[in-house]
Amino acid sequence: TDVTLPSTSLDSSNDIHTSILTLDQVTLEYIGEYTCTAVNEGGEMSDMINVNVYVNPLSISITTTGSQEIGSTYTLQCIVTSVNTPTIIWKNSTDIISNTSVGIEVGDLVNDGDAWSVILTFSPLRQSHGGEYVCIAYMNFDESDITNETITIDVIIPQLQVSIDEEPSIQVTLTCEVQSPTTPTVTWTSNTDVTLPSTSLDSSNDIHTSILTLDQVTLEYIGQ
């Protein structure tokens, strides 16, 4: 490493000689190999030890992808900045989320430099998925010191679009048949305010038929 090591003393007891190196206020710069070398008239011997520095998560954030509309695919990505490998878990208001949760998939821990992330995917997004979610990160050497971030999912339920066509454009045909040995006079009337079209009378033997054809019928034509 590039750090300046403090001076040490040698304590001897019988044939045991002990040198203690104390590193105060250790930072990430102290990560590396440390070698203890002993020299006497008979020669030289060394032993080496690796020193690692564990730091709790430096920061945590949550990003989202997709729509919160019901039935869509929606993802939450928890990103933790840490020089060491953290443990990242997702929780809802009561429980730790696992892949046994309906419609929810918990991704693997992914590393990119000092960034660690776990993705939570909702597919399809259900109404029951609405609520508060917490991403928790901690180091295995110190589970009491946790870092967390909270996000809320507000599931969007589209309103049903209902419309009524008040001006339907259809054709209605009414047929009036009269059986008579003589030709009758047939008249069509209505209790509505619409003006009825003229009709003609077709006769065949003693059957006389008048057909009333209503074009582009609207609600105003309702009646007798």
mmCIF file of C-alpha atoms in Angstrom:
data_model
loop_
_atom_site.group_PDB
_atom_site.id
_atom_site.type_symbol
_atom_site.label_atom_id
_atom_site.label_comp_id
_atom_site.label_asym_id
_atom_site.label_seq_id
_atom_site.Cartn_x
_atom_site.Cartn_y
_atom_site.Cartn_z
ATOM 1 C CA THR A 1 0.000 0.000 0.000
ATOM 2 C CA ASP A 2 0.979 3.683 -0.101
ATOM 3 C CA VAL A 3 0.315 4.307 3.582
ATOM 4 C CA THR A 4 3.083 5.192 6.011
ATOM 5 C CA LEU A 5 3.340 2.554 8.695
ATOM 6 C CA PRO A 6 3.834 3.611 12.300
ATOM 7 C CA SER A 7 6.915 2.552 14.239
ATOM 8 C CA THR A 8 6.803 -0.611 16.330
ATOM 9 C CA SER A 9 8.647 -2.049 19.316
ATOM 10 C CA LEU A 10 9.816 -5.556 20.044
ATOM 11 C CA ASP A 11 8.722 -7.377 23.180
ATOM 12 C CA SER A 12 10.741 -10.454 24.122
ATOM 13 C CA SER A 13 9.884 -13.190 26.607
ATOM 14 C CA ASN A 14 12.272 -16.162 26.739
ATOM 15 C CA ASP A 15 12.610 -17.160 23.077
ATOM 16 C CA ILE A 16 9.392 -15.463 21.909
ATOM 17 C CA HIS A 17 9.758 -12.029 20.348
ATOM 18 C CA THR A 18 6.615 -10.077 19.472
ATOM 19 C CA SER A 19 6.147 -7.019 17.301
ATOM 20 C CA ILE A 20 2.692 -5.395 17.176
ATOM 21 C CA LEU A 21 1.680 -3.100 14.314
ATOM 22 C CA THR A 22 -1.319 -0.940 15.184
ATOM 23 C CA LEU A 23 -3.162 0.807 12.322
ATOM 24 C CA ASP A 24 -5.350 3.662 13.540
ATOM 25 C CA GLN A 25 -8.192 5.268 11.572
ATOM 26 C CA VAL A 26 -8.045 2.678 8.810
ATOM 27 C CA THR A 27 -9.382 3.728 5.378
ATOM 28 C CA LEU A 28 -9.691 1.949 2.034
ATOM 29 C CA GLU A 29 -6.072 2.904 1.311
ATOM 30 C CA TYR A 30 -4.974 0.343 3.909
ATOM 31 C CA ILE A 31 -6.253 -2.609 1.850
ATOM 32 C CA GLY A 32 -3.338 -4.811 0.803
ATOM 33 C CA GLU A 33 -0.563 -7.158 1.931
ATOM 34 C CA TYR A 34 1.432 -6.640 5.123
ATOM 35 C CA THR A 35 4.699 -8.499 5.686
ATOM 36 C CA CYS A 36 6.509 -9.121 8.958
ATOM 37 C CA THR A 37 10.227 -9.813 8.477
ATOM 38 C CA ALA A 38 12.565 -11.095 11.164
ATOM 39 C CA VAL A 39 16.350 -11.060 10.770
ATOM 40 C CA ASN A 40 19.095 -12.465 13.068
ATOM 41 C CA GLU A 41 22.544 -13.963 12.742
ATOM 42 C CA GLY A 42 21.078 -17.145 11.332
ATOM 43 C CA GLY A 43 19.210 -15.553 8.476
ATOM 44 C CA GLU A 44 15.882 -13.987 7.548
ATOM 45 C CA MET A 45 12.249 -15.116 7.667
ATOM 46 C CA SER A 46 9.005 -13.429 6.615
ATOM 47 C CA ASP A 47 5.293 -13.978 6.946
ATOM 48 C CA MET A 48 2.534 -12.124 5.126
ATOM 49 C CA ILE A 49 -1.101 -11.316 5.864
ATOM 50 C CA ASN A 50 -3.816 -9.696 3.749
ATOM 51 C CA VAL A 51 -5.768 -6.827 5.249
ATOM 52 C CA ASN A 52 -9.204 -6.009 3.872
ATOM 53 C CA VAL A 53 -11.328 -3.040 4.898
ATOM 54 C CA TYR A 54 -15.075 -3.472 5.187
ATOM 55 C CA VAL A 55 -17.259 -0.426 4.721
ATOM 56 C CA ASN A 56 -21.024 -0.235 5.106
ATOM 57 C CA PRO A 57 -23.004 0.764 1.980
ATOM 58 C CA LEU A 58 -22.193 4.305 0.897
ATOM 59 C CA SER A 59 -25.497 5.071 -0.838
ATOM 60 C CA ILE A 60 -28.746 3.461 -1.983
ATOM 61 C CA SER A 61 -31.310 4.458 -4.597
ATOM 62 C CA ILE A 62 -34.289 2.995 -6.468
ATOM 63 C CA THR A 63 -35.024 3.426 -10.174
ATOM 64 C CA THR A 64 -38.221 2.378 -11.968
ATOM 65 C CA THR A 65 -39.061 1.118 -15.445
ATOM 66 C CA GLY A 66 -42.449 0.645 -17.073
ATOM 67 C CA SER A 67 -46.004 1.699 -16.310
ATOM 68 C CA GLN A 68 -47.907 1.426 -13.033
ATOM 69 C CA GLU A 69 -51.075 0.602 -14.991
ATOM 70 C CA ILE A 70 -52.666 -2.676 -13.981
ATOM 71 C CA GLY A 71 -51.691 -5.575 -16.259
ATOM 72 C CA SER A 72 -48.390 -4.023 -17.371
ATOM 73 C CA THR A 73 -44.801 -4.988 -16.540
ATOM 74 C CA TYR A 74 -43.195 -2.761 -13.894
ATOM 75 C CA THR A 75 -39.709 -3.024 -12.405
ATOM 76 C CA LEU A 76 -37.946 -1.572 -9.381
ATOM 77 C CA GLN A 77 -34.144 -1.589 -9.369
ATOM 78 C CA CYS A 78 -32.363 -1.104 -6.057
ATOM 79 C CA ILE A 79 -28.822 0.229 -6.620
ATOM 80 C CA VAL A 80 -26.302 0.169 -3.771
ATOM 81 C CA THR A 81 -22.860 1.795 -3.924
ATOM 82 C CA SER A 82 -20.349 -0.195 -1.892
ATOM 83 C CA VAL A 83 -16.707 -1.250 -2.081
ATOM 84 C CA ASN A 84 -17.665 -4.597 -0.524
ATOM 85 C CA THR A 85 -20.335 -7.087 -1.526
ATOM 86 C CA PRO A 86 -23.583 -6.152 0.251
ATOM 87 C CA THR A 87 -26.649 -8.203 1.031
ATOM 88 C CA ILE A 88 -29.692 -6.632 -0.684
ATOM 89 C CA ILE A 89 -33.258 -7.662 0.116
ATOM 90 C CA TRP A 90 -36.686 -6.346 -0.875
ATOM 91 C CA LYS A 91 -39.566 -6.093 1.595
ATOM 92 C CA ASN A 92 -43.169 -5.007 1.385
ATOM 93 C CA SER A 93 -44.998 -3.588 4.373
ATOM 94 C CA THR A 94 -44.771 -6.896 6.269
ATOM 95 C CA ASP A 95 -42.595 -9.575 4.655
ATOM 96 C CA ILE A 96 -39.374 -10.226 2.770
ATOM 97 C CA ILE A 97 -40.259 -10.727 -0.901
ATOM 98 C CA SER A 98 -39.237 -13.984 -2.545
ATOM 99 C CA ASN A 99 -39.904 -15.629 -5.906
ATOM 100 C CA THR A 100 -42.870 -17.436 -4.360
ATOM 101 C CA SER A 101 -44.825 -14.157 -4.354
ATOM 102 C CA VAL A 102 -47.554 -14.175 -7.018
ATOM 103 C CA GLY A 103 -46.643 -12.088 -10.058
ATOM 104 C CA ILE A 104 -43.329 -10.900 -8.543
ATOM 105 C CA GLU A 105 -39.800 -11.975 -9.535
ATOM 106 C CA VAL A 106 -36.701 -11.120 -7.491
ATOM 107 C CA GLY A 107 -33.544 -10.900 -9.610
ATOM 108 C CA ASP A 108 -30.017 -11.964 -8.708
ATOM 109 C CA LEU A 109 -27.408 -9.678 -7.184
ATOM 110 C CA VAL A 110 -25.605 -7.932 -10.069
ATOM 111 C CA ASN A 111 -22.259 -6.134 -9.748
ATOM 112 C CA ASP A 112 -20.905 -3.312 -11.917
ATOM 113 C CA GLY A 113 -17.786 -1.807 -10.358
ATOM 114 C CA ASP A 114 -18.794 -0.328 -6.995
ATOM 115 C CA ALA A 115 -22.517 -0.560 -7.907
ATOM 116 C CA TRP A 116 -24.598 -3.537 -6.781
ATOM 117 C CA SER A 117 -28.232 -4.022 -7.720
ATOM 118 C CA VAL A 118 -31.250 -6.314 -7.400
ATOM 119 C CA ILE A 119 -34.287 -5.903 -9.677
ATOM 120 C CA LEU A 120 -37.863 -6.532 -8.550
ATOM 121 C CA THR A 121 -40.202 -7.283 -11.488
ATOM 122 C CA PHE A 122 -44.009 -7.203 -11.387
ATOM 123 C CA SER A 123 -45.544 -9.015 -14.358
ATOM 124 C CA PRO A 124 -48.381 -8.590 -14.757
ATOM 125 C CA LEU A 125 -48.880 -5.754 -12.278
ATOM 126 C CA ARG A 126 -51.903 -6.528 -10.083
ATOM 127 C CA GLN A 127 -54.070 -4.335 -7.912
ATOM 128 C CA SER A 128 -52.777 -6.259 -4.882
ATOM 129 C CA HIS A 129 -49.218 -5.140 -5.736
ATOM 130 C CA GLY A 130 -49.965 -1.567 -4.727
ATOM 131 C CA GLY A 131 -48.294 -0.260 -1.593
ATOM 132 C CA GLU A 132 -44.925 0.502 -0.045
ATOM 133 C CA TYR A 133 -41.708 -1.373 -0.874
ATOM 134 C CA VAL A 134 -38.388 -1.126 0.953
ATOM 135 C CA CYS A 135 -34.938 -2.020 -0.358
ATOM 136 C CA ILE A 136 -32.537 -2.919 2.466
ATOM 137 C CA ALA A 137 -28.760 -3.244 2.166
ATOM 138 C CA TYR A 138 -26.239 -4.313 4.780
ATOM 139 C CA MET A 139 -22.906 -6.060 5.206
ATOM 140 C CA ASN A 140 -22.737 -9.576 6.587
ATOM 141 C CA PHE A 141 -20.132 -8.459 9.131
ATOM 142 C CA ASP A 142 -22.502 -5.833 10.569
ATOM 143 C CA GLU A 143 -26.197 -6.642 10.046
ATOM 144 C CA SER A 144 -27.182 -4.064 12.640
ATOM 145 C CA ASP A 145 -26.041 -1.161 10.438
ATOM 146 C CA ILE A 146 -28.485 -1.164 7.522
ATOM 147 C CA THR A 147 -29.169 1.273 4.699
ATOM 148 C CA ASN A 148 -32.644 1.408 3.176
ATOM 149 C CA GLU A 149 -34.750 3.233 0.623
ATOM 150 C CA THR A 150 -38.568 3.227 0.261
ATOM 151 C CA ILE A 151 -40.834 3.578 -2.770
ATOM 152 C CA THR A 152 -44.609 3.398 -3.209
ATOM 153 C CA ILE A 153 -46.467 1.745 -6.087
ATOM 154 C CA ASP A 154 -49.825 3.327 -6.909
ATOM 155 C CA VAL A 155 -51.484 0.875 -9.290
ATOM 156 C CA ILE A 156 -53.443 2.693 -11.996
ATOM 157 C CA ILE A 157 -56.801 1.134 -12.898
ATOM 158 C CA PRO A 158 -58.147 2.622 -16.154
ATOM 159 C CA GLN A 159 -61.742 3.817 -16.049
ATOM 160 C CA LEU A 160 -64.159 1.920 -18.286
ATOM 161 C CA GLN A 161 -65.235 3.964 -21.290
ATOM 162 C CA VAL A 162 -68.995 3.568 -21.823
ATOM 163 C CA SER A 163 -70.858 5.499 -24.499
ATOM 164 C CA ILE A 164 -74.376 5.416 -25.911
ATOM 165 C CA ASP A 165 -75.062 6.281 -29.538
ATOM 166 C CA GLU A 166 -78.061 8.568 -29.263
ATOM 167 C CA GLU A 167 -78.380 8.829 -33.019
ATOM 168 C CA PRO A 168 -78.414 5.305 -34.413
ATOM 169 C CA SER A 169 -78.753 5.181 -38.163
ATOM 170 C CA ILE A 170 -80.925 2.147 -38.968
ATOM 171 C CA GLN A 171 -83.891 1.410 -41.180
ATOM 172 C CA VAL A 172 -87.185 0.049 -39.839
ATOM 173 C CA THR A 173 -89.882 -1.440 -42.030
ATOM 174 C CA LEU A 174 -93.487 -1.768 -40.764
ATOM 175 C CA THR A 175 -95.995 -3.811 -42.751
ATOM 176 C CA CYS A 176 -99.760 -3.540 -42.435
ATOM 177 C CA GLU A 177 -101.864 -6.218 -44.165
ATOM 178 C CA VAL A 178 -105.623 -5.879 -44.621
ATOM 179 C CA GLN A 179 -107.870 -8.649 -45.887
ATOM 180 C CA SER A 180 -110.889 -7.207 -47.638
ATOM 181 C CA PRO A 181 -112.921 -7.967 -50.824
ATOM 182 C CA THR A 182 -112.804 -4.251 -51.594
ATOM 183 C CA THR A 183 -109.849 -1.905 -51.670
ATOM 184 C CA PRO A 184 -109.516 -0.094 -48.315
ATOM 185 C CA THR A 185 -107.910 3.204 -47.456
ATOM 186 C CA VAL A 186 -104.886 2.593 -45.227
ATOM 187 C CA THR A 187 -103.391 5.427 -43.171
ATOM 188 C CA TRP A 188 -100.302 5.371 -40.929
ATOM 189 C CA THR A 189 -100.236 7.588 -37.829
ATOM 190 C CA SER A 190 -97.857 7.905 -34.863
ATOM 191 C CA ASN A 191 -97.887 9.364 -31.359
ATOM 192 C CA THR A 192 -94.362 10.693 -31.951
ATOM 193 C CA ASP A 193 -93.346 14.076 -33.312
ATOM 194 C CA VAL A 194 -91.725 12.645 -36.432
ATOM 195 C CA THR A 195 -93.187 13.195 -39.872
ATOM 196 C CA LEU A 196 -94.079 9.875 -41.491
ATOM 197 C CA PRO A 197 -93.215 9.305 -45.132
ATOM 198 C CA SER A 198 -95.949 8.591 -47.686
ATOM 199 C CA THR A 199 -96.865 4.986 -48.448
ATOM 200 C CA SER A 200 -98.515 3.069 -51.268
ATOM 201 C CA LEU A 201 -100.964 0.193 -51.207
ATOM 202 C CA ASP A 202 -100.269 -3.081 -52.948
ATOM 203 C CA SER A 203 -103.228 -5.405 -53.522
ATOM 204 C CA SER A 204 -103.223 -9.059 -54.454
ATOM 205 C CA ASN A 205 -106.590 -10.869 -54.529
ATOM 206 C CA ASP A 206 -108.211 -9.877 -51.212
ATOM 207 C CA ILE A 207 -104.898 -9.023 -49.451
ATOM 208 C CA HIS A 208 -103.954 -5.328 -49.346
ATOM 209 C CA THR A 209 -100.493 -4.381 -48.074
ATOM 210 C CA SER A 210 -99.110 -1.020 -46.973
ATOM 211 C CA ILE A 211 -95.430 -0.777 -46.132
ATOM 212 C CA LEU A 212 -94.040 2.075 -43.985
ATOM 213 C CA THR A 213 -90.279 2.463 -44.309
ATOM 214 C CA LEU A 214 -88.508 4.573 -41.678
ATOM 215 C CA ASP A 215 -84.982 5.608 -42.763
ATOM 216 C CA GLN A 216 -82.234 6.758 -40.400
ATOM 217 C CA VAL A 217 -84.250 5.969 -37.295
ATOM 218 C CA THR A 218 -83.290 7.876 -34.100
ATOM 219 C CA LEU A 219 -84.567 7.870 -30.537
ATOM 220 C CA GLU A 220 -87.315 10.274 -31.585
ATOM 221 C CA TYR A 221 -89.020 7.418 -33.459
ATOM 222 C CA ILE A 222 -89.783 5.500 -30.262
ATOM 223 C CA GLY A 223 -93.526 5.190 -29.820
ATOM 224 C CA GLN A 224 -96.703 3.719 -31.321
#
